[in-house]
Coordinates of N, CA and C in Angstrom, one line a residue:
X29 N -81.3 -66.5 -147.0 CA -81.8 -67.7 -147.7 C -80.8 -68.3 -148.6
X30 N -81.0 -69.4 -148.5 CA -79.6 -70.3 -149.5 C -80.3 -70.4 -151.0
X31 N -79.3 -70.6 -151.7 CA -79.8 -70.4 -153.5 C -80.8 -72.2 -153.5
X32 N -81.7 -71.7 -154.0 CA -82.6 -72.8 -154.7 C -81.4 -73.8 -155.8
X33 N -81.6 -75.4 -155.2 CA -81.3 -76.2 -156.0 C -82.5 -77.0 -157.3
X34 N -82.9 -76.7 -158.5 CA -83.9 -77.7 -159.1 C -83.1 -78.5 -159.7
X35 N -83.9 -80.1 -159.5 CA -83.3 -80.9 -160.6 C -83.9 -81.8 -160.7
X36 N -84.0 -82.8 -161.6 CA -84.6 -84.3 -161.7 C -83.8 -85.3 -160.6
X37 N -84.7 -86.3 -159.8 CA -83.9 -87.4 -159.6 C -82.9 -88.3 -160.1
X38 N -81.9 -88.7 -160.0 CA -81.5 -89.9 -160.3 C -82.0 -91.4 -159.7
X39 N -81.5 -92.2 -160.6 CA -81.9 -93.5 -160.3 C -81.4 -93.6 -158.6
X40 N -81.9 -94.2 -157.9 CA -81.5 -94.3 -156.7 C -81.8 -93.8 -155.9
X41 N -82.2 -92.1 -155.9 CA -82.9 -91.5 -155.0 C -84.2 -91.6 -154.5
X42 N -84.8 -91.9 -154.9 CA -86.5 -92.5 -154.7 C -86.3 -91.5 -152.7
X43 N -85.8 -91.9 -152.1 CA -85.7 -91.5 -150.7 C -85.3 -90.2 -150.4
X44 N -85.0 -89.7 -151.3 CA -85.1 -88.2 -151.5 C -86.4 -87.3 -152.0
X45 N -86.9 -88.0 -152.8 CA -88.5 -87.8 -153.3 C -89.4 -87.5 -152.2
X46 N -89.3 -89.2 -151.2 CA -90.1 -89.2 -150.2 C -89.8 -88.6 -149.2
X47 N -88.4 -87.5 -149.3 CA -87.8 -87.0 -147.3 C -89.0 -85.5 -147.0
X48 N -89.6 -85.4 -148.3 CA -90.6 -84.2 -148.0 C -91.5 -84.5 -146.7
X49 N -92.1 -83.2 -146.0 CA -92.7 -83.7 -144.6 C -94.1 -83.1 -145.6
X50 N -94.9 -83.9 -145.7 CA -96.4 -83.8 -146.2 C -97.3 -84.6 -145.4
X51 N -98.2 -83.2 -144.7 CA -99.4 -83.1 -143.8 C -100.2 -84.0 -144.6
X52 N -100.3 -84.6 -145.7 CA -101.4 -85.8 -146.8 C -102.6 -85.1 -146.7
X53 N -102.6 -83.9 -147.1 CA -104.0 -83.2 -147.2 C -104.5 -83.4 -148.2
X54 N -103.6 -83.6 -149.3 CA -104.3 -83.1 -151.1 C -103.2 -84.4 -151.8
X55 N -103.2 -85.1 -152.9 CA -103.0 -86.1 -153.7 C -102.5 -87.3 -153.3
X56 N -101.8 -87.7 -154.1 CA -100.7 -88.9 -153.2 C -100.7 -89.4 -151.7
X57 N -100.4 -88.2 -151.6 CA -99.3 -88.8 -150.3 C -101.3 -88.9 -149.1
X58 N -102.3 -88.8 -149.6 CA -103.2 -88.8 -148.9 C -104.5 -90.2 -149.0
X59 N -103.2 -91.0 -150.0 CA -103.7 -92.3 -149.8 C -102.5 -93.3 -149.3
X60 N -101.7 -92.6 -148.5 CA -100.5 -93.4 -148.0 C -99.7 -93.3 -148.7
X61 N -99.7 -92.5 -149.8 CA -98.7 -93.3 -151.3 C -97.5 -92.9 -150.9
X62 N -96.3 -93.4 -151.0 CA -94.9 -93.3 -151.6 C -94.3 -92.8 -153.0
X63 N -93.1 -92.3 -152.9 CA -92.6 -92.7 -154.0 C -91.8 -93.9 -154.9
X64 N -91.8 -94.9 -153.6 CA -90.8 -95.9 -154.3 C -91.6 -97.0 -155.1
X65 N -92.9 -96.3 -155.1 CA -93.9 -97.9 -155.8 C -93.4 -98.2 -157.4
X66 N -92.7 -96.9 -157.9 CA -92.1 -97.5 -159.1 C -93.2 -97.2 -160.4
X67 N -94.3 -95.9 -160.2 CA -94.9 -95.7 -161.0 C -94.0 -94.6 -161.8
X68 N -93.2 -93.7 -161.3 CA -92.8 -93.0 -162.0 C -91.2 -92.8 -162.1
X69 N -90.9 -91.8 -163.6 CA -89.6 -92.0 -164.0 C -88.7 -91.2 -163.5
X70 N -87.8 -91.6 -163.3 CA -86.8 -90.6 -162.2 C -86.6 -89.3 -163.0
X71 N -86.1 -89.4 -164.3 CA -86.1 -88.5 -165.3 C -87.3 -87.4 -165.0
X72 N -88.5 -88.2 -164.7 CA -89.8 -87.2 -164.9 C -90.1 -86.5 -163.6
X73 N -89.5 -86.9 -162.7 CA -89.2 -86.7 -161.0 C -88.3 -85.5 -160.7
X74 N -88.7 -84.4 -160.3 CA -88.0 -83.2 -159.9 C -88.4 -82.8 -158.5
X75 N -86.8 -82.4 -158.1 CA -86.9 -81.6 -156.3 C -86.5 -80.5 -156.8
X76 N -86.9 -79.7 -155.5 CA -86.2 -78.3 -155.4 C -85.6 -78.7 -153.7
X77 N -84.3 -78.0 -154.0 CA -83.4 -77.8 -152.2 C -83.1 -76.9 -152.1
X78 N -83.2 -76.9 -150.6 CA -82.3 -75.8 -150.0 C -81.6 -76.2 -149.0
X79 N -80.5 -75.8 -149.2 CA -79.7 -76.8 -148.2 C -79.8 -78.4 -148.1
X80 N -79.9 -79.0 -149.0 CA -80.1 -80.2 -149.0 C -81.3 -80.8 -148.5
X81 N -82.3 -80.4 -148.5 CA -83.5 -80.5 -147.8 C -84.7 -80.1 -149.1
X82 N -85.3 -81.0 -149.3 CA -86.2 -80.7 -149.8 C -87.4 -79.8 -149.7
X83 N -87.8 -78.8 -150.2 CA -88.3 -78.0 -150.1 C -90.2 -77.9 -151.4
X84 N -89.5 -78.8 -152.4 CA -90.5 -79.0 -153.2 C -90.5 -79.7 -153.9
X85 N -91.8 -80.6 -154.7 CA -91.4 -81.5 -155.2 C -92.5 -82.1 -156.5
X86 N -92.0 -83.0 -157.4 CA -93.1 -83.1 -158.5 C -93.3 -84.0 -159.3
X87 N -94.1 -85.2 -159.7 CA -93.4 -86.1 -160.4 C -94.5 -86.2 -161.8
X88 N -94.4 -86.4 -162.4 CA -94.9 -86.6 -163.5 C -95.2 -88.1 -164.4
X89 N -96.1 -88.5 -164.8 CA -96.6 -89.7 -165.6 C -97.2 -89.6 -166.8
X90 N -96.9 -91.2 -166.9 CA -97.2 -91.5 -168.4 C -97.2 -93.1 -168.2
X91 N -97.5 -94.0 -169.3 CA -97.3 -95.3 -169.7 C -96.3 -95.7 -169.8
X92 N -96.1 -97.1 -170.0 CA -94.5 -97.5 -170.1 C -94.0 -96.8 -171.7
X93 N -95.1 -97.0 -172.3 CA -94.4 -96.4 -173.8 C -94.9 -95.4 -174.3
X94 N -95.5 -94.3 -173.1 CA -95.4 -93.1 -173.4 C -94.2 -92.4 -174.0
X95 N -93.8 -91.3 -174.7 CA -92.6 -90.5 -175.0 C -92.5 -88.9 -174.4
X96 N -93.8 -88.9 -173.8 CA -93.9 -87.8 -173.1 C -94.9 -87.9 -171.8
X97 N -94.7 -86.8 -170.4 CA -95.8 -87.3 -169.8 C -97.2 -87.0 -170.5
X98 N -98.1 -87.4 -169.4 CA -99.7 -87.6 -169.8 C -99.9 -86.5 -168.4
X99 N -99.9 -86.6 -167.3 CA -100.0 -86.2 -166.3 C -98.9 -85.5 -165.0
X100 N -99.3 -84.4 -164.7 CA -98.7 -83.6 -163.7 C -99.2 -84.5 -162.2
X101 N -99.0 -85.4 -162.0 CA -99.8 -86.4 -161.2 C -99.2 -86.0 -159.4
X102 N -98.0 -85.6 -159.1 CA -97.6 -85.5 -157.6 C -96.9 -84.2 -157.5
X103 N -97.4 -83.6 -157.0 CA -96.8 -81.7 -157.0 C -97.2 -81.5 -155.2
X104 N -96.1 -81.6 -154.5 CA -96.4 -80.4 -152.9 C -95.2 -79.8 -153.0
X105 N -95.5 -79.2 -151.5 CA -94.4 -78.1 -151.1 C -94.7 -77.4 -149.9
X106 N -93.6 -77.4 -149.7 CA -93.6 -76.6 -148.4 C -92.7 -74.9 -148.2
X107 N -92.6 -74.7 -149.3 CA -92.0 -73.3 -149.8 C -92.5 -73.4 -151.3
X108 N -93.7 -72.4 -151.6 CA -94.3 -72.0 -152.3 C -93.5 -71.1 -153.2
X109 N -92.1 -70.2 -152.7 CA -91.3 -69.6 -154.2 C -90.5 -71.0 -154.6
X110 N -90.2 -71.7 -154.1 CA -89.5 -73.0 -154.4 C -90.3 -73.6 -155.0
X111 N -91.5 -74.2 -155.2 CA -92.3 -74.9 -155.7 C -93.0 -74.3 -156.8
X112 N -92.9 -72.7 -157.5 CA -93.1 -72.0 -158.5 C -91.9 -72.1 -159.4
X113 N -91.1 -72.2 -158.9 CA -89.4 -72.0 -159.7 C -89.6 -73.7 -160.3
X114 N -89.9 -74.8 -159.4 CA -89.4 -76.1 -159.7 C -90.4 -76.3 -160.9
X115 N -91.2 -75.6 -160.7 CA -92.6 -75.9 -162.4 C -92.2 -74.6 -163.5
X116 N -91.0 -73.7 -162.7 CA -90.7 -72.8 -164.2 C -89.9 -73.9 -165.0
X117 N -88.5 -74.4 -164.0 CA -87.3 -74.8 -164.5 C -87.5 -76.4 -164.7
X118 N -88.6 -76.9 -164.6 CA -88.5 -78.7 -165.5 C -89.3 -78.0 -166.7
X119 N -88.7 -79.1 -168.0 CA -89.0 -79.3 -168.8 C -90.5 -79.5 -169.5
X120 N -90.9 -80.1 -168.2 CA -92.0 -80.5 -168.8 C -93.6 -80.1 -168.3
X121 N -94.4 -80.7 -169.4 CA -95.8 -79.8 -169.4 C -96.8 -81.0 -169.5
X122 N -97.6 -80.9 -168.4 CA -99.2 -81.6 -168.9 C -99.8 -81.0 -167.8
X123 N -100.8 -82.0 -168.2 CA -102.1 -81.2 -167.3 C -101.8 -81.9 -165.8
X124 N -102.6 -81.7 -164.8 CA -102.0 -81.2 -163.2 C -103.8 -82.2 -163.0
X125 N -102.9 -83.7 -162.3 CA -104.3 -84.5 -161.5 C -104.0 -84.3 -160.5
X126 N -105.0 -83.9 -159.5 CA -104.6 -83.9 -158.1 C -106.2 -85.5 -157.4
X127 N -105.7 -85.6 -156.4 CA -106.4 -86.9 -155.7 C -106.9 -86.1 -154.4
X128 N -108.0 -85.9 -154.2 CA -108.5 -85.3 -153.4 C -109.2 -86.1 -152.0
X129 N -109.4 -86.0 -150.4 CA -109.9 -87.1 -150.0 C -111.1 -86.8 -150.3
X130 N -112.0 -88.8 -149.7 CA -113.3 -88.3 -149.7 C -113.7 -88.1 -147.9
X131 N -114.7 -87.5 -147.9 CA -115.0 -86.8 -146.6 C -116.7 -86.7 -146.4

């Protein structure tokens, strides 16, 4: 297995956020959502890779004049040690919304 990469986006990657393959069972991505709608801050945006391939991923919110986030708002994954490591190694902490369908 190749070493785990974590890090925040840069400006411009938005298409890296979104290369994750997500079945849309649980938040976001289960109302169509993207990442490029421009709700959240690249800064507050973290992947994990392996091999250049996204393996996990997480974005975090707040208001425009937040100073910290408010919400753990977009968290999947498709490697569960990768997606534990990417919530050891960001910085940051709030509480975790998930969007659930209705059924």
């Amino acid at each position: 297995m190749t070493d785990l990469v974590v890090r925040p986006l840069v400006a411009g990657e938005e298409h890296l956020f979104d290369s994750l393959p997500d079945p849309g069972l649980v938040g976001r991505a289960v109302l169509g959502e993207t990442y490029a709608g421009g709700r959240f801050r690249p800064e507050w945006t973290w992947v994990a890779l392996r091999d250049q391939v996204v393996v996990a991923r997480a974005a975090w919110w707040a208001g425009p004049d937040d100073p910290a986030p408010l919400a753990l708002d977009w968290f999947d994954f498709t490697d569960a040690q990768a997606a534990v490591e990417l919530l050891r190694r960001a910085p940051l902490r709030a509480e975790y919304s998930i969007l659930l369908p209705h059924r």
